[in-house]
PDB file of C-alpha atoms in Angstrom:
ATOM      1  CA  MET A   5     -23.963   3.221-116.893  1.00  0.00           C
ATOM      2  CA  VAL A   6     -25.958   5.148-114.297  1.00  0.00           C
ATOM      3  CA  TYR A   7     -24.574   8.414-112.980  1.00  0.00           C
ATOM      4  CA  THR A   8     -23.708   8.622-109.273  1.00  0.00           C
ATOM      5  CA  THR A   9     -24.934  11.175-106.752  1.00  0.00           C
ATOM      6  CA  ALA A  10     -21.559  12.944-106.914  1.00  0.00           C
ATOM      7  CA  GLU A  11     -21.723  13.123-110.720  1.00  0.00           C
ATOM      8  CA  LEU A  12     -25.262  14.549-110.625  1.00  0.00           C
ATOM      9  CA  LEU A  13     -24.113  17.221-108.160  1.00  0.00           C
ATOM     10  CA  ASP A  14     -21.193  18.037-110.456  1.00  0.00           C
ATOM     11  CA  PHE A  15     -23.589  18.380-113.415  1.00  0.00           C
ATOM     12  CA  LEU A  16     -25.805  20.706-111.363  1.00  0.00           C
ATOM     13  CA  ASP A  17     -22.801  22.813-110.371  1.00  0.00           C
ATOM     14  CA  GLN A  18     -21.612  23.075-113.984  1.00  0.00           C
ATOM     15  CA  GLU A  19     -25.097  24.031-115.159  1.00  0.00           C
ATOM     16  CA  LEU A  20     -25.470  26.680-112.442  1.00  0.00           C
ATOM     17  CA  ARG A  21     -22.146  28.246-113.446  1.00  0.00           C
ATOM     18  CA  ALA A  22     -23.113  28.191-117.121  1.00  0.00           C
ATOM     19  CA  ALA A  23     -26.485  29.793-116.405  1.00  0.00           C
ATOM     20  CA  TRP A  24     -24.961  32.629-114.394  1.00  0.00           C
ATOM     21  CA  ARG A  25     -22.381  33.246-117.141  1.00  0.00           C
ATOM     22  CA  GLY A  26     -25.349  33.720-119.493  1.00  0.00           C
ATOM     23  CA  GLU A  27     -24.678  30.540-121.485  1.00  0.00           C
ATOM     24  CA  ARG A  28     -28.172  29.117-120.861  1.00  0.00           C
ATOM     25  CA  MET A  29     -31.397  30.734-122.019  1.00  0.00           C
ATOM     26  CA  VAL A  30     -35.027  29.849-121.461  1.00  0.00           C
ATOM     27  CA  LEU A  31     -37.015  31.773-124.028  1.00  0.00           C
ATOM     28  CA  SER A  32     -40.365  31.163-122.343  1.00  0.00           C
ATOM     29  CA  SER A  33     -39.303  32.515-118.935  1.00  0.00           C
ATOM     30  CA  GLU A  34     -41.453  35.664-119.209  1.00  0.00           C
ATOM     31  CA  GLU A  35     -44.533  33.536-119.859  1.00  0.00           C
ATOM     32  CA  ARG A  36     -44.107  31.664-116.559  1.00  0.00           C
ATOM     33  CA  LEU A  37     -44.790  34.685-114.338  1.00  0.00           C
ATOM     34  CA  ASN A  38     -47.188  37.543-114.082  1.00  0.00           C
ATOM     35  CA  PRO A  39     -46.102  40.078-116.770  1.00  0.00           C
ATOM     36  CA  VAL A  40     -45.580  42.822-114.185  1.00  0.00           C
ATOM     37  CA  VAL A  41     -43.262  40.599-112.126  1.00  0.00           C
ATOM     38  CA  ALA A  42     -41.462  39.431-115.271  1.00  0.00           C
ATOM     39  CA  LYS A  43     -40.848  43.027-116.345  1.00  0.00           C
ATOM     40  CA  ALA A  44     -39.653  44.061-112.870  1.00  0.00           C
ATOM     41  CA  ILE A  45     -37.180  41.187-112.563  1.00  0.00           C
ATOM     42  CA  GLY A  46     -35.994  41.266-116.150  1.00  0.00           C
ATOM     43  CA  THR A  47     -35.780  38.695-118.909  1.00  0.00           C
ATOM     44  CA  GLU A  48     -32.111  37.871-118.394  1.00  0.00           C
ATOM     45  CA  LYS A  49     -32.442  37.093-114.666  1.00  0.00           C
ATOM     46  CA  LEU A  50     -35.635  35.120-115.210  1.00  0.00           C
ATOM     47  CA  SER A  51     -34.001  33.100-117.943  1.00  0.00           C
ATOM     48  CA  LYS A  52     -31.103  32.157-115.650  1.00  0.00           C
ATOM     49  CA  VAL A  53     -33.402  31.111-112.819  1.00  0.00           C
ATOM     50  CA  PHE A  54     -35.661  29.014-115.026  1.00  0.00           C
ATOM     51  CA  ALA A  55     -32.722  27.423-116.847  1.00  0.00           C
ATOM     52  CA  VAL A  56     -31.324  26.144-113.558  1.00  0.00           C
ATOM     53  CA  GLN A  57     -34.777  25.122-112.320  1.00  0.00           C
ATOM     54  CA  ASP A  58     -35.509  23.188-115.534  1.00  0.00           C
ATOM     55  CA  PHE A  59     -32.143  21.410-115.378  1.00  0.00           C
ATOM     56  CA  ARG A  60     -32.662  20.518-111.696  1.00  0.00           C
ATOM     57  CA  ASP A  61     -36.078  19.067-112.593  1.00  0.00           C
ATOM     58  CA  GLN A  62     -34.356  16.886-115.214  1.00  0.00           C
ATOM     59  CA  ILE A  63     -31.859  15.710-112.584  1.00  0.00           C
ATOM     60  CA  HIS A  64     -34.745  14.840-110.227  1.00  0.00           C
ATOM     61  CA  HIS A  65     -36.465  12.915-113.018  1.00  0.00           C
ATOM     62  CA  TYR A  66     -33.188  11.040-113.649  1.00  0.00           C
ATOM     63  CA  GLN A  67     -32.917  10.242-109.931  1.00  0.00           C
ATOM     64  CA  ARG A  68     -36.419   8.764-109.901  1.00  0.00           C
ATOM     65  CA  GLU A  69     -35.932   6.843-113.151  1.00  0.00           C
ATOM     66  CA  HIS A  70     -32.589   5.316-112.127  1.00  0.00           C
ATOM     67  CA  ASN A  71     -33.070   5.286-108.339  1.00  0.00           C
ATOM     68  CA  VAL A  72     -30.022   7.484-107.698  1.00  0.00           C
ATOM     69  CA  SER A  73     -29.611   8.558-104.092  1.00  0.00           C
ATOM     70  CA  GLY A  74     -29.913  12.195-103.067  1.00  0.00           C
ATOM     71  CA  LEU A  75     -27.925  11.662 -99.877  1.00  0.00           C
ATOM     72  CA  VAL A  76     -24.495  13.017 -99.061  1.00  0.00           C
ATOM     73  CA  TRP A  77     -22.447  12.249 -95.958  1.00  0.00           C
ATOM     74  CA  HIS A  78     -21.898  14.986 -93.401  1.00  0.00           C
ATOM     75  CA  THR A  79     -19.429  14.920 -90.510  1.00  0.00           C
ATOM     76  CA  CYS A  80     -20.377  16.705 -87.303  1.00  0.00           C
ATOM     77  CA  ARG A  81     -17.510  17.654 -84.990  1.00  0.00           C
ATOM     78  CA  PHE A  82     -18.113  18.780 -81.416  1.00  0.00           C
ATOM     79  CA  GLN A  83     -15.863  18.851 -78.334  1.00  0.00           C
ATOM     80  CA  GLY A  84     -13.240  16.540 -79.833  1.00  0.00           C
ATOM     81  CA  ARG A  85     -15.788  13.982 -81.088  1.00  0.00           C
ATOM     82  CA  SER A  86     -17.041  13.407 -84.596  1.00  0.00           C
ATOM     83  CA  HIS A  87     -19.890  11.515 -86.184  1.00  0.00           C
ATOM     84  CA  GLN A  88     -20.636  10.942 -89.861  1.00  0.00           C
ATOM     85  CA  PHE A  89     -24.243  10.607 -91.003  1.00  0.00           C
ATOM     86  CA  PRO A  90     -26.306  10.902 -94.209  1.00  0.00           C
ATOM     87  CA  GLU A  91     -28.363  13.952 -95.092  1.00  0.00           C
ATOM     88  CA  LEU A  92     -30.340  14.965 -98.156  1.00  0.00           C
ATOM     89  CA  HIS A  93     -28.475  17.362-100.435  1.00  0.00           C
ATOM     90  CA  PRO A  94     -30.633  20.486-100.883  1.00  0.00           C
ATOM     91  CA  GLN A  95     -30.461  20.269-104.698  1.00  0.00           C
ATOM     92  CA  LEU A  96     -31.555  16.622-104.897  1.00  0.00           C
ATOM     93  CA  ILE A  97     -34.560  14.510-103.920  1.00  0.00           C
ATOM     94  CA  ALA A  98     -34.730  11.480-101.650  1.00  0.00           C
ATOM     95  CA  THR A  99     -35.477   8.017-102.976  1.00  0.00           C
ATOM     96  CA  ALA A 100     -37.417   5.461-100.914  1.00  0.00           C
ATOM     97  CA  ALA A 101     -34.091   3.807-100.053  1.00  0.00           C
ATOM     98  CA  ASP A 102     -32.722   7.186 -98.935  1.00  0.00           C
ATOM     99  CA  LYS A 103     -35.424   7.552 -96.317  1.00  0.00           C
ATOM    100  CA  GLN A 104     -34.578   4.075 -95.002  1.00  0.00           C
ATOM    101  CA  THR A 105     -30.904   5.082 -94.832  1.00  0.00           C
ATOM    102  CA  LEU A 106     -31.813   8.233 -92.877  1.00  0.00           C
ATOM    103  CA  GLN A 107     -33.927   6.160 -90.482  1.00  0.00           C
ATOM    104  CA  SER A 108     -31.145   3.607 -90.010  1.00  0.00           C
ATOM    105  CA  ALA A 109     -28.679   6.362 -89.087  1.00  0.00           C
ATOM    106  CA  LYS A 110     -30.947   7.811 -86.363  1.00  0.00           C
ATOM    107  CA  THR A 111     -29.568   5.626 -83.563  1.00  0.00           C
ATOM    108  CA  GLY A 112     -25.956   6.720 -84.194  1.00  0.00           C
ATOM    109  CA  VAL A 113     -26.883  10.401 -84.386  1.00  0.00           C
ATOM    110  CA  ILE A 114     -28.852  10.222 -81.127  1.00  0.00           C
ATOM    111  CA  GLU A 115     -26.040   8.335 -79.399  1.00  0.00           C
ATOM    112  CA  PHE A 116     -23.515  11.000 -80.499  1.00  0.00           C
ATOM    113  CA  TRP A 117     -25.871  13.749 -79.266  1.00  0.00           C
ATOM    114  CA  ARG A 118     -26.459  12.078 -75.885  1.00  0.00           C
ATOM    115  CA  ASN A 119     -22.712  11.587 -75.389  1.00  0.00           C
ATOM    116  CA  SER A 120     -22.072  15.257 -76.194  1.00  0.00           C
ATOM    117  CA  ILE A 121     -24.634  17.134 -74.065  1.00  0.00           C
ATOM    118  CA  ALA A 122     -23.201  16.667 -70.567  1.00  0.00           C
ATOM    119  CA  ASN A 123     -23.171  20.017 -68.712  1.00  0.00           C
ATOM    120  CA  LEU A 124     -25.131  21.743 -71.507  1.00  0.00           C
ATOM    121  CA  ARG A 125     -28.546  23.354 -71.225  1.00  0.00           C
ATOM    122  CA  LEU A 126     -31.233  22.323 -73.703  1.00  0.00           C
ATOM    123  CA  TRP A 127     -33.341  24.764 -75.689  1.00  0.00           C
ATOM    124  CA  ARG A 128     -36.045  24.604 -78.323  1.00  0.00           C
ATOM    125  CA  SER A 129     -34.978  26.681 -81.304  1.00  0.00           C
ATOM    126  CA  GLY A 130     -37.130  29.738 -81.885  1.00  0.00           C
ATOM    127  CA  THR A 131     -37.506  33.412 -81.119  1.00  0.00           C
ATOM    128  CA  PRO A 132     -36.930  33.456 -78.248  1.00  0.00           C
ATOM    129  CA  PRO A 133     -35.343  30.041 -77.581  1.00  0.00           C
ATOM    130  CA  LEU A 134     -37.307  28.145 -74.920  1.00  0.00           C
ATOM    131  CA  PRO A 135     -35.741  25.920 -72.237  1.00  0.00           C
ATOM    132  CA  LEU A 136     -36.485  22.213 -72.644  1.00  0.00           C
ATOM    133  CA  GLU A 137     -36.607  19.243 -70.309  1.00  0.00           C
ATOM    134  CA  LEU A 138     -34.806  16.066 -71.382  1.00  0.00           C
ATOM    135  CA  ASN A 139     -37.983  13.980 -71.025  1.00  0.00           C
ATOM    136  CA  THR A 140     -39.709  16.157 -73.675  1.00  0.00           C
ATOM    137  CA  ILE A 141     -36.780  15.636 -76.046  1.00  0.00           C
ATOM    138  CA  GLU A 142     -36.791  11.882 -75.374  1.00  0.00           C
ATOM    139  CA  ARG A 143     -40.480  11.786 -76.394  1.00  0.00           C
ATOM    140  CA  TRP A 144     -39.630  13.669 -79.618  1.00  0.00           C
ATOM    141  CA  ILE A 145     -36.743  11.256 -80.268  1.00  0.00           C
ATOM    142  CA  ALA A 146     -39.135   8.305 -80.010  1.00  0.00           C
ATOM    143  CA  GLU A 147     -41.571   9.964 -82.448  1.00  0.00           C
ATOM    144  CA  ALA A 148     -38.992  11.153 -85.018  1.00  0.00           C
ATOM    145  CA  GLU A 149     -38.245   9.111 -88.131  1.00  0.00           C
ATOM    146  CA  TRP A 150     -34.648  10.299 -88.432  1.00  0.00           C
ATOM    147  CA  ALA A 151     -32.224  12.754 -86.837  1.00  0.00           C
ATOM    148  CA  GLU A 152     -29.677  15.274 -88.076  1.00  0.00           C
ATOM    149  CA  ILE A 153     -26.952  16.992 -86.115  1.00  0.00           C
ATOM    150  CA  ASP A 154     -24.682  19.995 -86.571  1.00  0.00           C
ATOM    151  CA  ALA A 155     -22.445  22.095 -84.360  1.00  0.00           C
ATOM    152  CA  THR A 156     -20.530  25.284 -83.828  1.00  0.00           C
ATOM    153  CA  ARG A 157     -17.684  25.555 -81.337  1.00  0.00           C
ATOM    154  CA  ALA A 158     -20.029  26.042 -78.388  1.00  0.00           C
ATOM    155  CA  GLU A 159     -23.434  24.735 -79.480  1.00  0.00           C
ATOM    156  CA  LEU A 160     -24.812  21.412 -80.687  1.00  0.00           C
ATOM    157  CA  TYR A 161     -27.934  21.368 -82.881  1.00  0.00           C
ATOM    158  CA  LEU A 162     -30.209  18.344 -83.097  1.00  0.00           C
ATOM    159  CA  ARG A 163     -33.050  18.126 -85.623  1.00  0.00           C
ATOM    160  CA  LEU A 164     -35.633  15.385 -85.089  1.00  0.00           C
ATOM    161  CA  CYS A 165     -37.405  14.923 -88.414  1.00  0.00           C
ATOM    162  CA  TRP A 166     -40.377  13.149 -89.983  1.00  0.00           C
ATOM    163  CA  GLY A 167     -42.237  13.030 -93.291  1.00  0.00           C
ATOM    164  CA  ASP A 168     -40.698  14.097 -96.605  1.00  0.00           C
ATOM    165  CA  PRO A 169     -36.941  14.732 -96.329  1.00  0.00           C
ATOM    166  CA  LYS A 170     -37.152  17.365 -99.106  1.00  0.00           C
ATOM    167  CA  VAL A 171     -39.546  19.656 -97.200  1.00  0.00           C
ATOM    168  CA  CYS A 172     -39.201  18.675 -93.539  1.00  0.00           C
ATOM    169  CA  HIS A 173     -37.144  21.783 -92.681  1.00  0.00           C
ATOM    170  CA  TYR A 174     -39.947  24.143 -93.746  1.00  0.00           C
ATOM    171  CA  ASP A 175     -42.617  25.157 -91.237  1.00  0.00           C
ATOM    172  CA  TRP A 176     -45.267  25.210 -93.988  1.00  0.00           C
ATOM    173  CA  ALA A 177     -44.866  21.417 -94.382  1.00  0.00           C
ATOM    174  CA  ARG A 178     -46.267  20.688 -90.904  1.00  0.00           C
ATOM    175  CA  PRO A 179     -47.909  18.505 -89.749  1.00  0.00           C
ATOM    176  CA  ASP A 180     -47.165  15.973 -92.526  1.00  0.00           C
ATOM    177  CA  SER A 181     -43.414  16.737 -92.459  1.00  0.00           C
ATOM    178  CA  GLY A 182     -41.267  18.648 -90.033  1.00  0.00           C
ATOM    179  CA  CYS A 183     -38.365  18.889 -87.623  1.00  0.00           C
ATOM    180  CA  GLU A 184     -38.139  19.647 -83.939  1.00  0.00           C
ATOM    181  CA  ARG A 185     -34.991  21.726 -83.476  1.00  0.00           C
ATOM    182  CA  ILE A 186     -33.019  21.459 -80.231  1.00  0.00           C
ATOM    183  CA  ILE A 187     -29.994  23.490 -79.194  1.00  0.00           C
ATOM    184  CA  ALA A 188     -27.563  22.301 -76.533  1.00  0.00           C
ATOM    185  CA  ALA A 189     -25.514  25.211 -75.171  1.00  0.00           C
ATOM    186  CA  ILE A 190     -23.560  26.179 -72.046  1.00  0.00           C
ATOM    187  CA  ALA A 191     -25.802  29.208 -71.512  1.00  0.00           C
ATOM    188  CA  GLU A 192     -28.516  30.848 -73.588  1.00  0.00           C
ATOM    189  CA  PRO A 193     -28.016  29.924 -77.265  1.00  0.00           C
ATOM    190  CA  SER A 194     -26.798  32.297 -79.925  1.00  0.00           C
ATOM    191  CA  SER A 195     -29.191  33.714 -82.491  1.00  0.00           C
ATOM    192  CA  ILE A 196     -28.214  31.204 -85.183  1.00  0.00           C
ATOM    193  CA  LYS A 197     -31.339  29.775 -86.826  1.00  0.00           C
ATOM    194  CA  VAL A 198     -31.247  25.966 -87.018  1.00  0.00           C
TER     195      VAL A 198
END
């Protein structure tokens, strides 16, 4: 029997709780860092961090070995509409099939976004947010491998992603992986980082 994505997430949650209760120890944690850093942080905290990290690495190995998906389903709700789509859980890795699933869901995410942006202004996420033209976003949509969407009461956030789903949200991963982040808002967007 192969464990499911939900079961792996439950195992990770149980392990995290056990580590923070002090029930997991990694005796070699001090050896993994510079001795000055290890002394400053403390053996107990280091042990907890490395115990969780080691267990998560085992889960990732299990995912690869048994081809267990790292995707979870997220529902975005905005202005009385909702759309469910897959996204990579931050504690798991994506399989080759997961990336195909993300790519297959792109059309539905984009359709939901297009149907939800009437009367909203479009902005590129950043400090400060920059106004965007729809034709620029349409070019990014064509180039993106998959799309993710999220919302608050007044703003809709679209992420147009490519590359490795595990690192695409980090700026350091560019240009191999990345996301263009778009905010649709009535006026200037809030300071929420997307």
